[in-house]
Amino acid sequence: MPAQGKHRRTRTISLRRGLAAVTTGGAVLALPVIGATSAFAAPTPAAPQAAPAPAAVSAQANSAAQAAPAQHSVKAGETLSKIAREHSVSGGWEKLYEGNRKIVGENPDLIHPGIKLTLGAASAKASDGKAAKASPSAARGAAADRADRSERIAAAPVANAAPAAEKQAVAYTNDLDGWIKESLAIMAEQGIPGTYEGIHRNIMRESSGNPAAINNWDSNAVKGTPSKGLLQVIDPTFQAYHVPGTSTDSYDPVANITAACNYAADRYGSIDNVFGAY
């Protein structure tokens, strides 16, 4: 058996790297040795800061949103349904109406431009049946809105019943051109056909544009009813086809033209169809 070895105190060797020889039954083993002075402690990593929980952030955002309800001022052409969609009102237009019923009134289909609708938390509370006590300033604002709405509703029939603007008076020249144009305006109102060219052509043939012209030699004159005026109309014809609103004097230029055109329309379809004695 091998001899018992003596115990020796181990001496610390300060080496960074070396070889230690160990004899085991005559065999020599080469082992790497790491010096004690080369060991360092690894730094302790800093603990990461905890991020706020998403649920807490969401709750805070919801609380802030509920604490500050929004308002919407109604514009022309808007409806409760459209406003509810645009602002994503929970419960749709029905909840929006319930929350603003005092301002809107009994008809949800009739909302007037300018009124302010409460959206969000205030609207939701009202729709759940929990009546919130309005502050004095809010009450005053709501009262002012109702007063404005009442004034608009009361004024609406007056605006609708307002008469149309009176036609601006047109000044016509006191000559053949002015007489024809004024006659055409009256004829248009009465539905009597005729054109400037047709009237002018027949006037020049009948009287050469003289409103005081009279025929004292033809068969009508022999019968005691001479032709008179610009379009040479006898008194019986003038009286039968006189246009209301014009003079009853057959020598009056405008009255003479409109009566003659009225007669020509009845007999020939239009003064434009007259090219000779009529």
PDB file of C-alpha atoms in Angstrom:
ATOM      1  CA  MET A   1       0.000   0.000   0.000  1.00  0.00           C
ATOM      2  CA  PRO A   2       1.317   3.428  -0.558  1.00  0.00           C
ATOM      3  CA  ALA A   3       2.900   5.262   2.298  1.00  0.00           C
ATOM      4  CA  GLN A   4       0.834   7.743   4.236  1.00  0.00           C
ATOM      5  CA  GLY A   5       1.777  11.233   3.234  1.00  0.00           C
ATOM      6  CA  LYS A   6       2.551  14.089   5.552  1.00  0.00           C
ATOM      7  CA  HIS A   7       0.102  16.877   5.960  1.00  0.00           C
ATOM      8  CA  ARG A   8       1.433  20.254   4.874  1.00  0.00           C
ATOM      9  CA  ARG A   9      -0.166  23.673   5.243  1.00  0.00           C
ATOM     10  CA  THR A  10      -1.403  24.891   1.962  1.00  0.00           C
ATOM     11  CA  ARG A  11       0.262  28.095   0.806  1.00  0.00           C
ATOM     12  CA  THR A  12      -1.743  30.579  -1.204  1.00  0.00           C
ATOM     13  CA  ILE A  13      -0.108  31.217  -4.495  1.00  0.00           C
ATOM     14  CA  SER A  14      -0.975  34.491  -6.233  1.00  0.00           C
ATOM     15  CA  LEU A  15      -1.020  33.606  -9.867  1.00  0.00           C
ATOM     16  CA  ARG A  16      -3.162  34.883 -12.645  1.00  0.00           C
ATOM     17  CA  ARG A  17      -2.838  31.774 -14.743  1.00  0.00           C
ATOM     18  CA  GLY A  18      -0.549  28.746 -14.330  1.00  0.00           C
ATOM     19  CA  LEU A  19      -0.311  24.995 -14.173  1.00  0.00           C
ATOM     20  CA  ALA A  20      -0.641  22.811 -11.080  1.00  0.00           C
ATOM     21  CA  ALA A  21       0.920  19.343 -11.097  1.00  0.00           C
ATOM     22  CA  VAL A  22      -0.955  16.729  -9.135  1.00  0.00           C
ATOM     23  CA  THR A  23       0.438  13.235  -8.742  1.00  0.00           C
ATOM     24  CA  THR A  24      -2.101  10.464  -8.617  1.00  0.00           C
ATOM     25  CA  GLY A  25      -0.560   7.115  -8.830  1.00  0.00           C
ATOM     26  CA  GLY A  26       2.325   8.392 -10.862  1.00  0.00           C
ATOM     27  CA  ALA A  27       0.242  10.223 -13.383  1.00  0.00           C
ATOM     28  CA  VAL A  28       0.738  13.905 -13.799  1.00  0.00           C
ATOM     29  CA  LEU A  29      -2.294  16.031 -14.575  1.00  0.00           C
ATOM     30  CA  ALA A  30      -1.955  19.576 -15.847  1.00  0.00           C
ATOM     31  CA  LEU A  31      -4.820  21.794 -14.573  1.00  0.00           C
ATOM     32  CA  PRO A  32      -5.380  25.505 -15.220  1.00  0.00           C
ATOM     33  CA  VAL A  33      -5.327  27.601 -12.080  1.00  0.00           C
ATOM     34  CA  ILE A  34      -7.076  30.942 -11.787  1.00  0.00           C
ATOM     35  CA  GLY A  35      -5.589  33.250  -9.235  1.00  0.00           C
ATOM     36  CA  ALA A  36      -7.768  34.480  -6.438  1.00  0.00           C
ATOM     37  CA  THR A  37      -6.828  38.078  -7.139  1.00  0.00           C
ATOM     38  CA  SER A  38      -8.390  37.950 -10.651  1.00  0.00           C
ATOM     39  CA  ALA A  39     -12.015  37.397  -9.528  1.00  0.00           C
ATOM     40  CA  PHE A  40     -14.442  40.405  -9.642  1.00  0.00           C
ATOM     41  CA  ALA A  41     -18.079  40.635  -8.574  1.00  0.00           C
ATOM     42  CA  ALA A  42     -20.590  41.268 -11.401  1.00  0.00           C
ATOM     43  CA  PRO A  43     -22.500  44.558 -10.954  1.00  0.00           C
ATOM     44  CA  THR A  44     -26.105  44.183  -9.849  1.00  0.00           C
ATOM     45  CA  PRO A  45     -28.447  45.315 -12.665  1.00  0.00           C
ATOM     46  CA  ALA A  46     -30.780  48.188 -11.777  1.00  0.00           C
ATOM     47  CA  ALA A  47     -34.405  47.191 -11.423  1.00  0.00           C
ATOM     48  CA  PRO A  48     -36.564  48.600 -14.288  1.00  0.00           C
ATOM     49  CA  GLN A  49     -39.220  51.136 -13.344  1.00  0.00           C
ATOM     50  CA  ALA A  50     -42.679  49.688 -13.349  1.00  0.00           C
ATOM     51  CA  ALA A  51     -44.857  51.036 -16.171  1.00  0.00           C
ATOM     52  CA  PRO A  52     -48.333  52.262 -15.203  1.00  0.00           C
ATOM     53  CA  ALA A  53     -50.988  49.655 -15.690  1.00  0.00           C
ATOM     54  CA  PRO A  54     -53.033  50.146 -18.891  1.00  0.00           C
ATOM     55  CA  ALA A  55     -56.227  49.713 -16.917  1.00  0.00           C
ATOM     56  CA  ALA A  56     -55.309  52.604 -14.616  1.00  0.00           C
ATOM     57  CA  VAL A  57     -54.488  54.876 -17.581  1.00  0.00           C
ATOM     58  CA  SER A  58     -57.761  53.966 -19.255  1.00  0.00           C
ATOM     59  CA  ALA A  59     -59.690  54.627 -16.041  1.00  0.00           C
ATOM     60  CA  GLN A  60     -58.035  58.039 -15.650  1.00  0.00           C
ATOM     61  CA  ALA A  61     -58.845  58.938 -19.262  1.00  0.00           C
ATOM     62  CA  ASN A  62     -62.449  57.854 -18.830  1.00  0.00           C
ATOM     63  CA  SER A  63     -62.754  59.838 -15.613  1.00  0.00           C
ATOM     64  CA  ALA A  64     -61.382  62.950 -17.320  1.00  0.00           C
ATOM     65  CA  ALA A  65     -63.751  62.496 -20.246  1.00  0.00           C
ATOM     66  CA  GLN A  66     -66.731  62.071 -17.925  1.00  0.00           C
ATOM     67  CA  ALA A  67     -65.717  65.074 -15.850  1.00  0.00           C
ATOM     68  CA  ALA A  68     -65.779  67.377 -18.887  1.00  0.00           C
ATOM     69  CA  PRO A  69     -68.859  66.654 -21.035  1.00  0.00           C
ATOM     70  CA  ALA A  70     -68.767  68.232 -24.490  1.00  0.00           C
ATOM     71  CA  GLN A  71     -71.353  70.446 -26.115  1.00  0.00           C
ATOM     72  CA  HIS A  72     -72.415  70.678 -29.735  1.00  0.00           C
ATOM     73  CA  SER A  73     -73.948  73.766 -31.334  1.00  0.00           C
ATOM     74  CA  VAL A  74     -76.537  72.674 -33.885  1.00  0.00           C
ATOM     75  CA  LYS A  75     -75.957  73.786 -37.482  1.00  0.00           C
ATOM     76  CA  ALA A  76     -78.506  74.121 -40.260  1.00  0.00           C
ATOM     77  CA  GLY A  77     -79.389  70.773 -41.838  1.00  0.00           C
ATOM     78  CA  GLU A  78     -78.218  68.621 -38.895  1.00  0.00           C
ATOM     79  CA  THR A  79     -80.326  65.950 -37.174  1.00  0.00           C
ATOM     80  CA  LEU A  80     -80.011  64.208 -33.816  1.00  0.00           C
ATOM     81  CA  SER A  81     -79.109  60.986 -35.612  1.00  0.00           C
ATOM     82  CA  LYS A  82     -76.282  62.654 -37.548  1.00  0.00           C
ATOM     83  CA  ILE A  83     -74.904  64.377 -34.431  1.00  0.00           C
ATOM     84  CA  ALA A  84     -75.017  61.131 -32.431  1.00  0.00           C
ATOM     85  CA  ARG A  85     -73.071  59.306 -35.161  1.00  0.00           C
ATOM     86  CA  GLU A  86     -70.427  62.012 -35.528  1.00  0.00           C
ATOM     87  CA  HIS A  87     -69.775  62.174 -31.771  1.00  0.00           C
ATOM     88  CA  SER A  88     -70.200  58.411 -31.133  1.00  0.00           C
ATOM     89  CA  VAL A  89     -72.881  59.024 -28.512  1.00  0.00           C
ATOM     90  CA  SER A  90     -73.568  55.841 -26.575  1.00  0.00           C
ATOM     91  CA  GLY A  91     -77.188  54.840 -27.100  1.00  0.00           C
ATOM     92  CA  GLY A  92     -77.535  56.781 -30.355  1.00  0.00           C
ATOM     93  CA  TRP A  93     -79.896  59.642 -31.022  1.00  0.00           C
ATOM     94  CA  GLU A  94     -82.446  58.332 -28.503  1.00  0.00           C
ATOM     95  CA  LYS A  95     -80.042  58.847 -25.581  1.00  0.00           C
ATOM     96  CA  LEU A  96     -78.953  62.192 -27.019  1.00  0.00           C
ATOM     97  CA  TYR A  97     -82.594  63.291 -27.215  1.00  0.00           C
ATOM     98  CA  GLU A  98     -83.369  62.107 -23.676  1.00  0.00           C
ATOM     99  CA  GLY A  99     -80.420  64.058 -22.335  1.00  0.00           C
ATOM    100  CA  ASN A 100     -81.454  67.253 -24.124  1.00  0.00           C
ATOM    101  CA  ARG A 101     -85.233  66.933 -24.207  1.00  0.00           C
ATOM    102  CA  LYS A 102     -85.869  70.196 -22.349  1.00  0.00           C
ATOM    103  CA  ILE A 103     -83.883  72.127 -24.942  1.00  0.00           C
ATOM    104  CA  VAL A 104     -85.042  70.259 -28.064  1.00  0.00           C
ATOM    105  CA  GLY A 105     -88.723  70.100 -27.133  1.00  0.00           C
ATOM    106  CA  GLU A 106     -91.321  67.403 -27.746  1.00  0.00           C
ATOM    107  CA  ASN A 107     -90.423  66.797 -31.413  1.00  0.00           C
ATOM    108  CA  PRO A 108     -86.984  65.163 -31.855  1.00  0.00           C
ATOM    109  CA  ASP A 109     -87.216  65.649 -35.614  1.00  0.00           C
ATOM    110  CA  LEU A 110     -87.291  69.433 -35.195  1.00  0.00           C
ATOM    111  CA  ILE A 111     -84.039  70.912 -33.920  1.00  0.00           C
ATOM    112  CA  HIS A 112     -83.219  74.536 -34.557  1.00  0.00           C
ATOM    113  CA  PRO A 113     -79.787  75.892 -35.549  1.00  0.00           C
ATOM    114  CA  GLY A 114     -77.970  77.539 -32.664  1.00  0.00           C
ATOM    115  CA  ILE A 115     -79.207  75.421 -29.756  1.00  0.00           C
ATOM    116  CA  LYS A 116     -76.478  73.681 -27.737  1.00  0.00           C
ATOM    117  CA  LEU A 117     -76.741  69.938 -27.095  1.00  0.00           C
ATOM    118  CA  THR A 118     -74.886  68.320 -24.204  1.00  0.00           C
ATOM    119  CA  LEU A 119     -72.869  65.242 -25.163  1.00  0.00           C
ATOM    120  CA  GLY A 120     -71.015  62.610 -23.134  1.00  0.00           C
ATOM    121  CA  ALA A 121     -71.362  62.205 -19.381  1.00  0.00           C
ATOM    122  CA  ALA A 122     -74.164  64.687 -18.803  1.00  0.00           C
ATOM    123  CA  SER A 123     -76.210  63.126 -21.582  1.00  0.00           C
ATOM    124  CA  ALA A 124     -75.610  59.596 -20.259  1.00  0.00           C
ATOM    125  CA  LYS A 125     -76.667  60.560 -16.717  1.00  0.00           C
ATOM    126  CA  ALA A 126     -79.870  62.097 -17.922  1.00  0.00           C
ATOM    127  CA  SER A 127     -80.666  59.036 -20.042  1.00  0.00           C
ATOM    128  CA  ASP A 128     -80.102  56.735 -17.009  1.00  0.00           C
ATOM    129  CA  GLY A 129     -82.736  58.661 -15.106  1.00  0.00           C
ATOM    130  CA  LYS A 130     -80.293  60.343 -12.693  1.00  0.00           C
ATOM    131  CA  ALA A 131     -81.259  63.999 -12.776  1.00  0.00           C
ATOM    132  CA  ALA A 132     -78.267  66.279 -12.264  1.00  0.00           C
ATOM    133  CA  LYS A 133     -78.813  69.641 -10.635  1.00  0.00           C
ATOM    134  CA  ALA A 134     -77.752  72.350 -13.047  1.00  0.00           C
ATOM    135  CA  SER A 135     -75.544  75.170 -11.882  1.00  0.00           C
ATOM    136  CA  PRO A 136     -77.033  78.696 -11.904  1.00  0.00           C
ATOM    137  CA  SER A 137     -74.895  79.693 -14.898  1.00  0.00           C
ATOM    138  CA  ALA A 138     -75.926  76.578 -16.840  1.00  0.00           C
ATOM    139  CA  ALA A 139     -79.563  77.193 -15.979  1.00  0.00           C
ATOM    140  CA  ARG A 140     -79.260  80.753 -17.229  1.00  0.00           C
ATOM    141  CA  GLY A 141     -77.637  79.495 -20.442  1.00  0.00           C
ATOM    142  CA  ALA A 142     -80.385  76.929 -21.007  1.00  0.00           C
ATOM    143  CA  ALA A 143     -83.055  79.558 -20.353  1.00  0.00           C
ATOM    144  CA  ALA A 144     -81.386  81.889 -22.856  1.00  0.00           C
ATOM    145  CA  ASP A 145     -81.274  79.103 -25.439  1.00  0.00           C
ATOM    146  CA  ARG A 146     -84.967  78.362 -24.906  1.00  0.00           C
ATOM    147  CA  ALA A 147     -85.795  82.028 -25.203  1.00  0.00           C
ATOM    148  CA  ASP A 148     -83.815  82.296 -28.447  1.00  0.00           C
ATOM    149  CA  ARG A 149     -85.543  79.183 -29.792  1.00  0.00           C
ATOM    150  CA  SER A 150     -88.959  80.565 -28.864  1.00  0.00           C
ATOM    151  CA  GLU A 151     -88.160  83.818 -30.620  1.00  0.00           C
ATOM    152  CA  ARG A 152     -87.031  81.941 -33.747  1.00  0.00           C
ATOM    153  CA  ILE A 153     -90.173  79.788 -33.774  1.00  0.00           C
ATOM    154  CA  ALA A 154     -92.414  82.801 -33.246  1.00  0.00           C
ATOM    155  CA  ALA A 155     -90.649  84.755 -35.973  1.00  0.00           C
ATOM    156  CA  ALA A 156     -90.719  81.924 -38.530  1.00  0.00           C
ATOM    157  CA  PRO A 157     -94.386  82.308 -39.599  1.00  0.00           C
ATOM    158  CA  VAL A 158     -93.865  86.049 -39.976  1.00  0.00           C
ATOM    159  CA  ALA A 159     -90.924  85.464 -42.290  1.00  0.00           C
ATOM    160  CA  ASN A 160     -92.862  82.904 -44.318  1.00  0.00           C
ATOM    161  CA  ALA A 161     -95.871  85.176 -44.558  1.00  0.00           C
ATOM    162  CA  ALA A 162     -93.847  88.172 -45.713  1.00  0.00           C
ATOM    163  CA  PRO A 163     -95.094  89.349 -49.102  1.00  0.00           C
ATOM    164  CA  ALA A 164     -92.839  89.108 -52.106  1.00  0.00           C
ATOM    165  CA  ALA A 165     -90.802  92.155 -52.936  1.00  0.00           C
ATOM    166  CA  GLU A 166     -92.667  94.583 -55.102  1.00  0.00           C
ATOM    167  CA  LYS A 167     -91.581  94.734 -58.700  1.00  0.00           C
ATOM    168  CA  GLN A 168     -89.283  97.583 -59.397  1.00  0.00           C
ATOM    169  CA  ALA A 169     -91.055 100.148 -61.554  1.00  0.00           C
ATOM    170  CA  VAL A 170     -89.722 100.321 -65.102  1.00  0.00           C
ATOM    171  CA  ALA A 171     -89.585 103.695 -66.809  1.00  0.00           C
ATOM    172  CA  TYR A 172     -90.558 103.626 -70.474  1.00  0.00           C
ATOM    173  CA  THR A 173     -89.777 106.389 -72.923  1.00  0.00           C
ATOM    174  CA  ASN A 174     -92.701 108.420 -74.263  1.00  0.00           C
ATOM    175  CA  ASP A 175     -92.165 107.437 -77.878  1.00  0.00           C
ATOM    176  CA  LEU A 176     -92.984 104.578 -80.237  1.00  0.00           C
ATOM    177  CA  ASP A 177     -90.211 102.373 -78.829  1.00  0.00           C
ATOM    178  CA  GLY A 178     -91.353 102.926 -75.245  1.00  0.00           C
ATOM    179  CA  TRP A 179     -95.049 102.400 -76.103  1.00  0.00           C
ATOM    180  CA  ILE A 180     -94.333  99.059 -77.790  1.00  0.00           C
ATOM    181  CA  LYS A 181     -92.133  97.850 -74.906  1.00  0.00           C
ATOM    182  CA  GLU A 182     -94.683  98.830 -72.278  1.00  0.00           C
ATOM    183  CA  SER A 183     -97.438  97.098 -74.264  1.00  0.00           C
ATOM    184  CA  LEU A 184     -95.331  93.926 -74.540  1.00  0.00           C
ATOM    185  CA  ALA A 185     -94.867  93.894 -70.753  1.00  0.00           C
ATOM    186  CA  ILE A 186     -98.658  94.140 -70.207  1.00  0.00           C
ATOM    187  CA  MET A 187     -99.301  91.512 -72.877  1.00  0.00           C
ATOM    188  CA  ALA A 188     -96.862  89.115 -71.164  1.00  0.00           C
ATOM    189  CA  GLU A 189     -98.783  89.478 -67.894  1.00  0.00           C
ATOM    190  CA  GLN A 190    -102.097  88.867 -69.673  1.00  0.00           C
ATOM    191  CA  GLY A 191    -100.829  85.980 -71.819  1.00  0.00           C
ATOM    192  CA  ILE A 192    -101.328  87.840 -75.106  1.00  0.00           C
ATOM    193  CA  PRO A 193     -98.867  86.726 -77.817  1.00  0.00           C
ATOM    194  CA  GLY A 194     -96.883  89.135 -79.984  1.00  0.00           C
ATOM    195  CA  THR A 195     -93.389  90.402 -80.694  1.00  0.00           C
ATOM    196  CA  TYR A 196     -91.783  93.800 -81.016  1.00  0.00           C
ATOM    197  CA  GLU A 197     -91.187  93.240 -84.737  1.00  0.00           C
ATOM    198  CA  GLY A 198     -94.799  92.176 -85.428  1.00  0.00           C
ATOM    199  CA  ILE A 199     -96.245  95.187 -83.582  1.00  0.00           C
ATOM    200  CA  HIS A 200     -93.833  97.686 -85.124  1.00  0.00           C
ATOM    201  CA  ARG A 201     -94.427  96.392 -88.646  1.00  0.00           C
ATOM    202  CA  ASN A 202     -98.209  96.724 -88.405  1.00  0.00           C
ATOM    203  CA  ILE A 203     -98.033 100.155 -86.744  1.00  0.00           C
ATOM    204  CA  MET A 204     -95.890 101.548 -89.562  1.00  0.00           C
ATOM    205  CA  ARG A 205     -98.354 100.225 -92.157  1.00  0.00           C
ATOM    206  CA  GLU A 206    -101.504 101.449 -90.361  1.00  0.00           C
ATOM    207  CA  SER A 207    -100.486 104.853 -88.932  1.00  0.00           C
ATOM    208  CA  SER A 208     -96.780 105.471 -89.655  1.00  0.00           C
ATOM    209  CA  GLY A 209     -96.332 105.720 -85.887  1.00  0.00           C
ATOM    210  CA  ASN A 210     -98.824 108.561 -85.319  1.00  0.00           C
ATOM    211  CA  PRO A 211    -100.959 107.862 -82.192  1.00  0.00           C
ATOM    212  CA  ALA A 212    -103.498 110.524 -83.242  1.00  0.00           C
ATOM    213  CA  ALA A 213    -104.075 109.046 -86.714  1.00  0.00           C
ATOM    214  CA  ILE A 214    -107.728 108.571 -87.801  1.00  0.00           C
ATOM    215  CA  ASN A 215    -109.326 107.215 -90.998  1.00  0.00           C
ATOM    216  CA  ASN A 216    -112.356 109.256 -92.034  1.00  0.00           C
ATOM    217  CA  TRP A 217    -112.866 107.865 -95.540  1.00  0.00           C
ATOM    218  CA  ASP A 218    -113.165 104.021 -95.419  1.00  0.00           C
ATOM    219  CA  SER A 219    -116.304 101.942 -94.894  1.00  0.00           C
ATOM    220  CA  ASN A 220    -115.883 102.041 -91.143  1.00  0.00           C
ATOM    221  CA  ALA A 221    -115.861 105.816 -91.214  1.00  0.00           C
ATOM    222  CA  VAL A 222    -119.006 105.789 -93.349  1.00  0.00           C
ATOM    223  CA  LYS A 223    -120.657 103.697 -90.618  1.00  0.00           C
ATOM    224  CA  GLY A 224    -119.602 106.275 -88.030  1.00  0.00           C
ATOM    225  CA  THR A 225    -116.873 104.136 -86.460  1.00  0.00           C
ATOM    226  CA  PRO A 226    -113.612 105.420 -87.952  1.00  0.00           C
ATOM    227  CA  SER A 227    -110.346 103.566 -87.287  1.00  0.00           C
ATOM    228  CA  LYS A 228    -108.169 105.329 -84.690  1.00  0.00           C
ATOM    229  CA  GLY A 229    -104.697 105.331 -83.180  1.00  0.00           C
ATOM    230  CA  LEU A 230    -101.460 103.548 -83.873  1.00  0.00           C
ATOM    231  CA  LEU A 231    -103.072 100.292 -85.026  1.00  0.00           C
ATOM    232  CA  GLN A 232    -106.274 101.839 -86.406  1.00  0.00           C
ATOM    233  CA  VAL A 233    -108.825 100.202 -84.127  1.00  0.00           C
ATOM    234  CA  ILE A 234    -112.535 101.087 -84.337  1.00  0.00           C
ATOM    235  CA  ASP A 235    -114.315 101.886 -81.059  1.00  0.00           C
ATOM    236  CA  PRO A 236    -116.473  98.703 -80.889  1.00  0.00           C
ATOM    237  CA  THR A 237    -113.377  96.510 -81.307  1.00  0.00           C
ATOM    238  CA  PHE A 238    -111.396  98.601 -78.792  1.00  0.00           C
ATOM    239  CA  GLN A 239    -114.126  98.265 -76.178  1.00  0.00           C
ATOM    240  CA  ALA A 240    -114.585  94.525 -76.771  1.00  0.00           C
ATOM    241  CA  TYR A 241    -110.835  93.756 -76.508  1.00  0.00           C
ATOM    242  CA  HIS A 242    -109.751  96.462 -74.051  1.00  0.00           C
ATOM    243  CA  VAL A 243    -107.109  95.136 -71.653  1.00  0.00           C
ATOM    244  CA  PRO A 244    -107.813  95.912 -67.959  1.00  0.00           C
ATOM    245  CA  GLY A 245    -105.327  98.274 -66.407  1.00  0.00           C
ATOM    246  CA  THR A 246    -104.840 100.348 -69.532  1.00  0.00           C
ATOM    247  CA  SER A 247    -106.511 103.620 -70.491  1.00  0.00           C
ATOM    248  CA  THR A 248    -110.059 103.592 -71.844  1.00  0.00           C
ATOM    249  CA  ASP A 249    -109.069 106.202 -74.424  1.00  0.00           C
ATOM    250  CA  SER A 250    -108.632 104.484 -77.796  1.00  0.00           C
ATOM    251  CA  TYR A 251    -106.060 107.134 -78.792  1.00  0.00           C
ATOM    252  CA  ASP A 252    -103.834 106.197 -75.865  1.00  0.00           C
ATOM    253  CA  PRO A 253    -100.789 104.486 -77.500  1.00  0.00           C
ATOM    254  CA  VAL A 254    -100.383 101.621 -74.994  1.00  0.00           C
ATOM    255  CA  ALA A 255    -104.127 100.970 -74.685  1.00  0.00           C
ATOM    256  CA  ASN A 256    -104.507 101.023 -78.490  1.00  0.00           C
ATOM    257  CA  ILE A 257    -101.632  98.558 -79.032  1.00  0.00           C
ATOM    258  CA  THR A 258    -102.721  96.064 -76.352  1.00  0.00           C
ATOM    259  CA  ALA A 259    -106.372  96.078 -77.475  1.00  0.00           C
ATOM    260  CA  ALA A 260    -105.396  95.577 -81.137  1.00  0.00           C
ATOM    261  CA  CYS A 261    -102.983  92.722 -80.220  1.00  0.00           C
ATOM    262  CA  ASN A 262    -105.679  91.114 -78.062  1.00  0.00           C
ATOM    263  CA  TYR A 263    -108.082  91.231 -81.014  1.00  0.00           C
ATOM    264  CA  ALA A 264    -105.431  89.906 -83.446  1.00  0.00           C
ATOM    265  CA  ALA A 265    -104.613  87.023 -81.068  1.00  0.00           C
ATOM    266  CA  ASP A 266    -108.303  86.079 -80.911  1.00  0.00           C
ATOM    267  CA  ARG A 267    -108.789  86.203 -84.674  1.00  0.00           C
ATOM    268  CA  TYR A 268    -105.368  85.395 -86.186  1.00  0.00           C
ATOM    269  CA  GLY A 269    -103.456  83.763 -83.352  1.00  0.00           C
ATOM    270  CA  SER A 270    -101.028  86.701 -82.985  1.00  0.00           C
ATOM    271  CA  ILE A 271    -100.341  90.193 -84.279  1.00  0.00           C
ATOM    272  CA  ASP A 272     -97.277  88.592 -85.880  1.00  0.00           C
ATOM    273  CA  ASN A 273     -99.622  86.805 -88.328  1.00  0.00           C
ATOM    274  CA  VAL A 274    -101.123  90.071 -89.593  1.00  0.00           C
ATOM    275  CA  PHE A 275     -99.630  91.423 -92.850  1.00  0.00           C
ATOM    276  CA  GLY A 276    -102.510  93.557 -94.163  1.00  0.00           C
ATOM    277  CA  ALA A 277    -105.902  95.016 -93.312  1.00  0.00           C
ATOM    278  CA  TYR A 278    -107.412  93.177 -90.368  1.00  0.00           C
TER     279      TYR A 278
END
